[in-house]
Amino acid sequence: MTPIFPEQSVAVLFSGGDSPGMNAFLRAIVRLGLNREKITVLGVRDGYRGLVRTARALNGDAEALVRLKKDIATHVGRAGLISEQLHIIQMDHASVSGIMGKGGTILGSARCLEFHDKEVRAKVIHLLKGLNIRALVVVGGDGSLTGAKLLEEESDLRVIGVPATIDNDLQFTDMALGVDTAVNTLVWSVDHFIDTARSHRRVMVLETMGRESGDLARMAGLASGAEMVITPEAGPLTAADMQRLAAKIEGAMTRGRGHAIVLVAEGVQFEPQQKRNRAYVLMEAFQEYFQRPGAPFPDLEVRPSVLGHLQRGGHTTPHDCILAARFADCAWKTIIDENGRNGVTVLRKNIVEIVPYGTADMPERAAFSQEMEQLHEHLSSW
Ligand code: ADP
């Protein structure tokens, strides 16, 4: 049988920093498409970069477009995934089998600076139209969703955004895909650091991700029992602030605490500015304080660690898998609705819905952050 390129399809891409839950989302969007909507999903490799490269290779040539469609139709599923040349793959059941719990994304994610250029985006829009795309689904963080917003403003394409980032810095949704898994990973990490901190009577300073938001660190602090969480929202830390924090740890030690885990979010800044990692700056400041003349615990050691990309990988939690399925369901319902709005899928008060691009931050999110901070303060005090 001659392979036939689908008359209509939905394209999906993963962009920016990867997050757990992306694979679960891919599986859900593909399966809902094949089983319920009877519409094929085309997976784009490496985010916007895959579209830009394909558009550039075609260069508006109609015959090249016909060849591309034929290539896609003859390399369905895994055959497409292993092909070096194809950046657009027609997904089938088998190609999304066994991926739900795996972190990262089998389609690859990337950053693509060229996509900031309007002319480049115009070529991508031309490509998507040439492929008869009914809608494009963009899964990613703040930057990726900004790119999606521009695409929908500059064309009549349906473009649906899906928030996926471990940073939980998107203030228009209660949770983004990947946050729950990252919090789990942080709790696991803290558990490991506690063992050695307790054995050596040490203070461990662990730097978490989160961009400008302290939410990831706050959630991990509450869930892990870390003694201290330092977040960026309160403004830059001065030397006096760091002494005050060190005094707090020392105070707990005099009351019988044997160790301390300090989580510091990567968005934390210092006054004056520091070029080194936050965990190292804090380590030096704390160590200096603990060793001042007459201090009660001059031998108290401080060890820094930057947790880094460890936080982005690992087995996706059930919560993230369920959220991925719900986001995919919401995206499909919007796509097949003739009057459906373009926008971003969000989770609000346990309801998944679509909100327009550029929706304002929810005040509840700031209130929730404050609540977490106060709760942590009460739970961690000695
Ligand atoms: P994240 O989506 O995780 O926040 P980035 O901020 O790095 O990650 O954005 C990912 C990609 O989204 C960028 O490499 C670029 O291709 C696209 N993008 C980001 N911001 C814009 C923008 N203002 N205009 C167009 N595309 C953008």
CSV table of C-alpha atoms and ligand atoms in Angstrom, one decimal:
chain,number,residue,atom,x,y,z
A,1,MET,CA,0.0,0.0,0.0
A,2,THR,CA,1.3,3.5,-0.9
A,3,PRO,CA,2.0,5.4,2.3
A,4,ILE,CA,-0.3,8.4,2.6
A,5,PHE,CA,0.5,11.6,4.4
A,6,PRO,CA,-2.5,12.5,6.7
A,7,GLU,CA,-4.9,15.0,5.3
A,8,GLN,CA,-5.1,16.7,8.6
A,9,SER,CA,-3.0,16.4,11.7
A,10,VAL,CA,-1.9,18.1,14.9
A,11,ALA,CA,1.7,18.9,15.5
A,12,VAL,CA,3.4,18.8,18.9
A,13,LEU,CA,6.8,20.1,20.0
A,14,PHE,CA,8.7,20.3,23.3
A,15,SER,CA,10.8,23.4,23.7
A,16,GLY,CA,13.2,25.0,26.2
A,17,GLY,CA,14.4,23.2,29.3
A,18,ASP,CA,13.1,19.6,29.5
A,19,SER,CA,10.8,18.5,32.3
A,20,PRO,CA,9.5,15.2,33.5
A,21,GLY,CA,5.9,14.7,32.2
A,22,MET,CA,6.8,15.7,28.6
A,23,ASN,CA,6.9,12.0,27.5
A,24,ALA,CA,3.6,11.3,29.4
A,25,PHE,CA,2.1,14.3,27.6
A,26,LEU,CA,3.3,13.0,24.2
A,27,ARG,CA,1.8,9.6,24.9
A,28,ALA,CA,-1.5,11.1,25.9
A,29,ILE,CA,-1.8,13.6,23.0
A,30,VAL,CA,-0.9,10.8,20.5
A,31,ARG,CA,-3.2,8.2,22.0
A,32,LEU,CA,-6.1,10.6,22.4
A,33,GLY,CA,-5.6,11.6,18.8
A,34,LEU,CA,-5.5,8.1,17.4
A,35,ASN,CA,-8.1,6.5,19.6
A,36,ARG,CA,-10.7,9.2,20.3
A,37,GLU,CA,-10.3,12.0,17.8
A,38,LYS,CA,-9.1,9.9,14.8
A,39,ILE,CA,-6.6,12.6,14.0
A,40,THR,CA,-2.9,11.8,13.6
A,41,VAL,CA,-0.2,13.6,15.6
A,42,LEU,CA,3.1,14.7,14.1
A,43,GLY,CA,5.9,15.0,16.6
A,44,VAL,CA,8.5,17.7,15.9
A,45,ARG,CA,12.0,16.9,16.9
A,46,ASP,CA,14.0,19.4,19.0
A,47,GLY,CA,11.3,22.1,19.5
A,48,TYR,CA,11.2,25.2,17.3
A,49,ARG,CA,14.6,24.2,15.9
A,50,GLY,CA,13.1,21.2,14.2
A,51,LEU,CA,10.5,23.4,12.4
A,52,VAL,CA,13.1,26.1,11.5
A,53,ARG,CA,15.5,23.5,10.0
A,54,THR,CA,12.7,21.8,8.0
A,55,ALA,CA,11.4,25.2,6.8
A,56,ARG,CA,14.9,26.2,5.8
A,57,ALA,CA,15.6,22.9,4.0
A,58,LEU,CA,12.3,23.3,1.9
A,59,ASN,CA,13.0,27.0,1.2
A,60,GLY,CA,9.4,27.4,-0.1
A,61,ASP,CA,9.9,24.8,-2.8
A,62,ALA,CA,6.5,23.0,-3.5
A,63,GLU,CA,8.2,19.9,-4.8
A,64,ALA,CA,10.4,19.6,-1.8
A,65,LEU,CA,7.3,19.8,0.4
A,66,VAL,CA,5.7,16.9,-1.5
A,67,ARG,CA,9.0,14.9,-1.0
A,68,LEU,CA,8.9,15.8,2.7
A,69,LYS,CA,5.3,14.5,3.1
A,70,LYS,CA,6.3,11.3,1.4
A,71,ASP,CA,9.3,10.9,3.7
A,72,ILE,CA,7.1,11.4,6.7
A,73,ALA,CA,4.5,8.9,5.5
A,74,THR,CA,7.2,6.3,4.7
A,75,HIS,CA,8.9,6.7,8.1
A,76,VAL,CA,6.0,6.4,10.6
A,77,GLY,CA,6.7,5.9,14.3
A,78,ARG,CA,9.9,4.4,15.4
A,79,ALA,CA,11.3,4.4,11.8
A,80,GLY,CA,10.9,8.2,11.9
A,81,LEU,CA,12.4,8.5,15.4
A,82,ILE,CA,15.6,6.8,14.3
A,83,SER,CA,15.9,8.7,11.0
A,84,GLU,CA,18.7,11.3,11.3
A,85,GLN,CA,17.2,13.5,8.6
A,86,LEU,CA,13.5,13.8,9.6
A,87,HIS,CA,12.5,16.5,12.1
A,88,ILE,CA,8.8,15.8,11.8
A,89,ILE,CA,7.6,12.3,12.6
A,90,GLN,CA,4.1,10.8,12.2
A,91,MET,CA,3.5,9.2,15.6
A,92,ASP,CA,1.8,5.8,16.0
A,93,HIS,CA,0.8,3.7,19.0
A,94,ALA,CA,4.1,1.8,19.2
A,95,SER,CA,6.2,5.0,19.1
A,96,VAL,CA,4.8,6.2,22.4
A,97,SER,CA,4.7,2.8,24.1
A,98,GLY,CA,6.7,2.5,27.4
A,99,ILE,CA,7.6,6.1,27.7
A,100,MET,CA,5.1,7.5,30.2
A,101,GLY,CA,7.3,7.4,33.3
A,102,LYS,CA,10.5,8.3,31.6
A,103,GLY,CA,11.9,11.8,32.2
A,104,GLY,CA,13.1,14.1,29.4
A,105,THR,CA,11.4,13.8,26.0
A,106,ILE,CA,12.0,11.2,23.3
A,107,LEU,CA,11.4,13.9,20.6
A,108,GLY,CA,14.1,16.1,22.1
A,109,SER,CA,13.8,19.7,23.3
A,110,ALA,CA,16.0,22.6,22.4
A,111,ARG,CA,16.5,26.3,22.5
A,112,CYS,CA,16.3,28.1,19.2
A,113,LEU,CA,17.5,31.7,19.1
A,114,GLU,CA,16.5,32.1,15.4
A,115,PHE,CA,12.9,31.7,16.4
A,116,HIS,CA,13.0,35.3,17.9
A,117,ASP,CA,13.2,36.5,14.2
A,118,LYS,CA,9.7,37.3,12.7
A,119,GLU,CA,10.9,36.3,9.2
A,120,VAL,CA,12.0,32.9,10.5
A,121,ARG,CA,8.6,32.4,12.2
A,122,ALA,CA,6.8,33.4,8.9
A,123,LYS,CA,8.7,30.5,7.2
A,124,VAL,CA,7.6,28.1,9.9
A,125,ILE,CA,4.0,29.3,9.5
A,126,HIS,CA,4.2,28.6,5.8
A,127,LEU,CA,5.6,25.1,6.5
A,128,LEU,CA,2.8,24.3,9.0
A,129,LYS,CA,0.2,25.4,6.5
A,130,GLY,CA,1.8,23.4,3.8
A,131,LEU,CA,1.5,20.3,6.0
A,132,ASN,CA,-2.2,21.0,6.6
A,133,ILE,CA,-1.7,21.3,10.4
A,134,ARG,CA,-5.0,21.8,12.2
A,135,ALA,CA,-3.2,22.9,15.3
A,136,LEU,CA,0.3,23.2,16.9
A,137,VAL,CA,0.8,22.2,20.5
A,138,VAL,CA,3.8,23.8,22.2
A,139,VAL,CA,5.0,22.3,25.5
A,140,GLY,CA,7.5,24.2,27.5
A,141,GLY,CA,8.2,27.1,29.9
A,142,ASP,CA,7.8,30.8,29.8
A,143,GLY,CA,10.0,31.4,26.7
A,144,SER,CA,8.4,28.6,24.7
A,145,LEU,CA,4.9,29.9,25.5
A,146,THR,CA,6.0,33.4,24.4
A,147,GLY,CA,7.0,31.9,21.1
A,148,ALA,CA,3.6,30.1,20.8
A,149,LYS,CA,1.8,33.4,21.5
A,150,LEU,CA,3.7,35.1,18.7
A,151,LEU,CA,3.0,32.3,16.3
A,152,GLU,CA,-0.7,32.5,16.9
A,153,GLU,CA,-0.7,36.3,16.6
A,154,GLU,CA,1.2,36.2,13.3
A,155,SER,CA,-1.0,33.6,11.7
A,156,ASP,CA,-4.5,32.1,11.7
A,157,LEU,CA,-3.1,28.8,13.0
A,158,ARG,CA,-4.5,27.2,16.1
A,159,VAL,CA,-1.7,27.2,18.7
A,160,ILE,CA,-2.1,25.7,22.1
A,161,GLY,CA,0.5,26.1,24.9
A,162,VAL,CA,1.1,23.6,27.7
A,163,PRO,CA,3.1,24.7,30.7
A,164,ALA,CA,6.0,22.4,31.4
A,165,THR,CA,8.9,23.5,33.7
A,166,ILE,CA,10.2,22.2,37.0
A,167,ASP,CA,10.7,25.8,38.1
A,168,ASN,CA,7.0,26.4,38.9
A,169,ASP,CA,7.6,30.0,37.8
A,170,LEU,CA,4.5,30.3,35.7
A,171,GLN,CA,2.2,32.2,37.9
A,172,PHE,CA,-1.0,31.6,35.9
A,173,THR,CA,-1.3,27.9,36.7
A,174,ASP,CA,-1.2,26.2,40.1
A,175,MET,CA,1.3,23.7,38.7
A,176,ALA,CA,3.3,23.1,35.6
A,177,LEU,CA,4.2,19.7,34.3
A,178,GLY,CA,7.4,18.4,36.0
A,179,VAL,CA,7.1,20.3,39.3
A,180,ASP,CA,5.8,17.4,41.3
A,181,THR,CA,8.6,15.1,40.0
A,182,ALA,CA,11.3,17.7,40.7
A,183,VAL,CA,10.0,18.1,44.3
A,184,ASN,CA,10.1,14.4,44.7
A,185,THR,CA,13.7,14.3,43.4
A,186,LEU,CA,14.7,17.1,45.8
A,187,VAL,CA,13.2,15.3,48.7
A,188,TRP,CA,15.1,12.2,47.7
A,189,SER,CA,18.3,14.3,47.5
A,190,VAL,CA,17.8,15.9,50.9
A,191,ASP,CA,17.2,12.5,52.4
A,192,HIS,CA,20.7,11.5,51.2
A,193,PHE,CA,22.4,14.7,52.3
A,194,ILE,CA,20.7,14.3,55.8
A,195,ASP,CA,22.4,11.0,56.4
A,196,THR,CA,25.9,12.4,56.0
A,197,ALA,CA,25.0,15.8,57.6
A,198,ARG,CA,23.8,14.0,60.7
A,199,SER,CA,26.8,11.7,60.9
A,200,HIS,CA,29.3,14.5,60.7
A,201,ARG,CA,27.3,17.2,62.5
A,202,ARG,CA,27.4,19.4,59.3
A,203,VAL,CA,25.5,22.1,57.6
A,204,MET,CA,24.7,21.3,54.0
A,205,VAL,CA,23.8,24.1,51.7
A,206,LEU,CA,22.0,22.8,48.6
A,207,GLU,CA,21.3,25.0,45.6
A,208,THR,CA,18.0,24.2,43.8
A,209,MET,CA,16.7,25.3,40.4
A,210,GLY,CA,13.7,27.6,40.0
A,211,ARG,CA,14.9,30.5,38.0
A,212,GLU,CA,13.6,33.7,39.6
A,213,SER,CA,11.1,31.8,41.6
A,214,GLY,CA,11.6,30.3,45.0
A,215,ASP,CA,8.6,28.0,44.8
A,216,LEU,CA,10.5,24.8,43.9
A,217,ALA,CA,12.8,25.3,47.0
A,218,ARG,CA,9.8,26.2,49.2
A,219,MET,CA,7.8,23.1,48.2
A,220,ALA,CA,10.9,20.9,48.6
A,221,GLY,CA,11.6,22.5,52.0
A,222,LEU,CA,8.1,21.7,53.2
A,223,ALA,CA,8.2,18.1,51.9
A,224,SER,CA,11.7,17.2,53.0
A,225,GLY,CA,11.9,18.9,56.4
A,226,ALA,CA,15.0,21.0,55.4
A,227,GLU,CA,15.8,23.3,58.2
A,228,MET,CA,16.1,26.5,56.1
A,229,VAL,CA,14.9,27.7,52.7
A,230,ILE,CA,16.4,30.8,51.2
A,231,THR,CA,14.3,32.3,48.3
A,232,PRO,CA,14.8,35.2,45.9
A,233,GLU,CA,11.5,37.0,46.5
A,234,ALA,CA,12.7,38.8,49.7
A,235,GLY,CA,15.4,40.6,47.7
A,236,PRO,CA,19.2,40.4,47.6
A,237,LEU,CA,21.0,38.9,50.7
A,238,THR,CA,23.5,41.2,52.4
A,239,ALA,CA,26.4,40.1,54.7
A,240,ALA,CA,24.2,41.0,57.7
A,241,ASP,CA,21.3,38.8,56.3
A,242,MET,CA,23.8,35.9,56.0
A,243,GLN,CA,25.0,36.4,59.6
A,244,ARG,CA,21.5,36.5,60.8
A,245,LEU,CA,20.8,33.1,59.0
A,246,ALA,CA,24.0,31.6,60.4
A,247,ALA,CA,23.0,32.8,63.9
A,248,LYS,CA,19.7,31.0,63.5
A,249,ILE,CA,21.4,27.7,62.7
A,250,GLU,CA,23.8,28.2,65.5
A,251,GLY,CA,20.9,28.9,67.9
A,252,ALA,CA,19.2,25.6,66.8
A,253,MET,CA,22.5,23.8,67.4
A,254,THR,CA,22.7,25.2,71.0
A,255,ARG,CA,19.2,23.8,71.5
A,256,GLY,CA,20.2,20.3,70.5
A,257,ARG,CA,19.9,20.3,66.7
A,258,GLY,CA,22.7,18.1,65.3
A,259,HIS,CA,22.8,19.2,61.6
A,260,ALA,CA,21.1,21.5,59.2
A,261,ILE,CA,20.0,21.3,55.6
A,262,VAL,CA,19.7,24.7,53.9
A,263,LEU,CA,18.0,25.0,50.5
A,264,VAL,CA,18.9,28.0,48.5
A,265,ALA,CA,17.1,28.8,45.2
A,266,GLU,CA,19.2,29.6,42.2
A,267,GLY,CA,17.4,33.0,41.8
A,268,VAL,CA,18.8,34.3,45.1
A,269,GLN,CA,21.0,37.4,44.6
A,270,PHE,CA,23.5,39.1,46.9
A,271,GLU,CA,24.3,42.7,47.8
A,272,PRO,CA,27.0,43.4,46.7
A,273,GLN,CA,26.7,41.0,43.7
A,274,GLN,CA,28.6,37.7,43.7
A,275,LYS,CA,29.8,35.8,40.7
A,276,ARG,CA,30.1,32.4,42.4
A,277,ASN,CA,27.4,29.9,43.0
A,278,ARG,CA,25.0,30.8,45.8
A,279,ALA,CA,25.8,27.6,47.8
A,280,TYR,CA,29.5,28.5,47.9
A,281,VAL,CA,28.9,32.2,48.9
A,282,LEU,CA,26.6,31.0,51.8
A,283,MET,CA,29.1,28.3,52.8
A,284,GLU,CA,31.9,30.9,53.2
A,285,ALA,CA,29.7,33.4,55.1
A,286,PHE,CA,28.3,30.7,57.4
A,287,GLN,CA,31.7,29.2,58.0
A,288,GLU,CA,33.2,32.6,58.9
A,289,TYR,CA,30.4,33.2,61.3
A,290,PHE,CA,30.7,29.8,63.0
A,291,GLN,CA,34.5,30.4,63.4
A,292,ARG,CA,34.3,33.9,64.9
A,293,PRO,CA,36.3,34.3,68.2
A,294,GLY,CA,34.3,32.7,71.1
A,295,ALA,CA,31.8,30.9,68.9
A,296,PRO,CA,30.2,27.9,70.5
A,297,PHE,CA,30.8,25.5,67.6
A,298,PRO,CA,34.0,26.5,65.8
A,299,ASP,CA,34.3,23.0,64.3
A,300,LEU,CA,30.9,23.1,62.7
A,301,GLU,CA,31.5,22.4,59.0
A,302,VAL,CA,29.5,23.7,56.1
A,303,ARG,CA,29.4,21.8,52.8
A,304,PRO,CA,27.9,23.3,49.6
A,305,SER,CA,26.3,21.4,46.6
A,306,VAL,CA,24.7,22.6,43.5
A,307,LEU,CA,22.1,20.0,42.6
A,308,GLY,CA,21.8,21.2,39.0
A,309,HIS,CA,20.3,19.0,36.3
A,310,LEU,CA,19.8,16.1,38.6
A,311,GLN,CA,16.5,17.9,39.4
A,312,ARG,CA,15.3,17.6,35.8
A,313,GLY,CA,15.5,13.9,35.3
A,314,GLY,CA,14.2,10.7,36.8
A,315,HIS,CA,11.0,8.8,36.9
A,316,THR,CA,7.9,10.9,36.4
A,317,THR,CA,5.5,10.9,39.4
A,318,PRO,CA,1.9,9.7,39.0
A,319,HIS,CA,0.7,13.2,39.7
A,320,ASP,CA,2.7,14.5,36.7
A,321,CYS,CA,1.5,11.6,34.5
A,322,ILE,CA,-2.1,12.4,35.5
A,323,LEU,CA,-1.6,16.1,34.9
A,324,ALA,CA,-0.1,15.3,31.5
A,325,ALA,CA,-3.2,13.3,30.5
A,326,ARG,CA,-5.5,16.1,31.7
A,327,PHE,CA,-3.5,18.8,29.8
A,328,ALA,CA,-3.6,16.6,26.6
A,329,ASP,CA,-7.4,16.1,27.0
A,330,CYS,CA,-7.9,19.8,27.4
A,331,ALA,CA,-5.7,20.6,24.4
A,332,TRP,CA,-7.7,18.2,22.2
A,333,LYS,CA,-11.1,19.5,23.4
A,334,THR,CA,-10.0,23.0,22.4
A,335,ILE,CA,-8.6,21.9,19.1
A,336,ILE,CA,-11.7,20.0,17.9
A,337,ASP,CA,-14.0,22.8,19.1
A,338,GLU,CA,-14.7,25.1,16.1
A,339,ASN,CA,-15.1,28.0,18.5
A,340,GLY,CA,-12.3,26.9,20.8
A,341,ARG,CA,-9.9,29.6,21.9
A,342,ASN,CA,-6.2,29.6,21.4
A,343,GLY,CA,-4.4,29.7,24.7
A,344,VAL,CA,-2.6,27.8,27.4
A,345,THR,CA,-3.8,24.8,29.4
A,346,VAL,CA,-3.7,25.5,33.1
A,347,LEU,CA,-4.5,23.8,36.4
A,348,ARG,CA,-6.5,26.0,38.8
A,349,LYS,CA,-8.2,24.7,41.9
A,350,ASN,CA,-7.9,21.2,40.5
A,351,ILE,CA,-9.7,22.2,37.3
A,352,VAL,CA,-7.9,22.0,33.9
A,353,GLU,CA,-8.9,24.7,31.5
A,354,ILE,CA,-7.6,27.0,28.7
A,355,VAL,CA,-6.7,30.6,29.4
A,356,PRO,CA,-5.7,33.2,26.8
A,357,TYR,CA,-2.0,33.9,26.2
A,358,GLY,CA,-0.7,36.7,28.4
A,359,THR,CA,-3.2,35.9,31.2
A,360,ALA,CA,-2.3,37.8,34.4
A,361,ASP,CA,-0.6,36.1,37.3
A,362,MET,CA,-2.9,34.7,39.8
A,363,PRO,CA,-2.8,36.5,43.2
A,364,GLU,CA,-3.5,33.1,44.8
A,365,ARG,CA,-0.1,32.0,43.7
A,366,ALA,CA,1.8,34.7,45.7
A,367,ALA,CA,-0.5,34.0,48.7
A,368,PHE,CA,0.3,30.3,48.4
A,369,SER,CA,4.0,31.1,48.4
A,370,GLN,CA,3.7,33.2,51.5
A,371,GLU,CA,1.7,30.6,53.2
A,372,MET,CA,4.3,27.9,52.4
A,373,GLU,CA,7.0,30.2,53.7
A,374,GLN,CA,5.2,30.8,57.0
A,375,LEU,CA,4.3,27.1,57.4
A,376,HIS,CA,7.9,26.1,56.8
A,377,GLU,CA,9.1,28.7,59.4
A,378,HIS,CA,6.8,27.1,62.1
A,379,LEU,CA,7.6,23.5,61.1
A,380,SER,CA,11.4,23.9,61.0
A,381,SER,CA,12.0,26.0,64.1
A,382,TRP,CA,14.0,24.5,67.0
B,1,ADP,P1,11.6,27.9,28.5
B,1,ADP,O1,10.6,27.6,27.5
B,1,ADP,O2,12.0,26.7,29.3
B,1,ADP,O3,11.3,29.1,29.3
B,1,ADP,P2,13.6,29.5,26.9
B,1,ADP,O4,13.2,30.7,27.6
B,1,ADP,O5,15.0,29.2,26.7
B,1,ADP,O6,13.0,28.2,27.7
B,1,ADP,O7,12.8,29.4,25.5
B,1,ADP,C1,12.8,28.3,24.7
B,1,ADP,C2,12.7,28.7,23.3
B,1,ADP,O8,11.5,29.4,23.0
B,1,ADP,C3,13.7,29.7,22.8
B,1,ADP,O9,15.0,29.1,22.5
B,1,ADP,C4,13.1,30.3,21.6
B,1,ADP,O10,13.1,29.4,20.5
B,1,ADP,C5,11.6,30.4,22.0
B,1,ADP,N1,11.4,31.7,22.6
B,1,ADP,C6,11.7,32.2,23.8
B,1,ADP,N2,11.4,33.5,23.9
B,1,ADP,C7,10.9,33.9,22.7
B,1,ADP,C8,10.5,35.2,22.2
B,1,ADP,N3,10.4,36.3,22.9
B,1,ADP,N4,10.1,35.2,20.9
B,1,ADP,C9,10.2,34.1,20.1
B,1,ADP,N5,10.6,32.9,20.6
B,1,ADP,C10,11.0,32.8,21.8
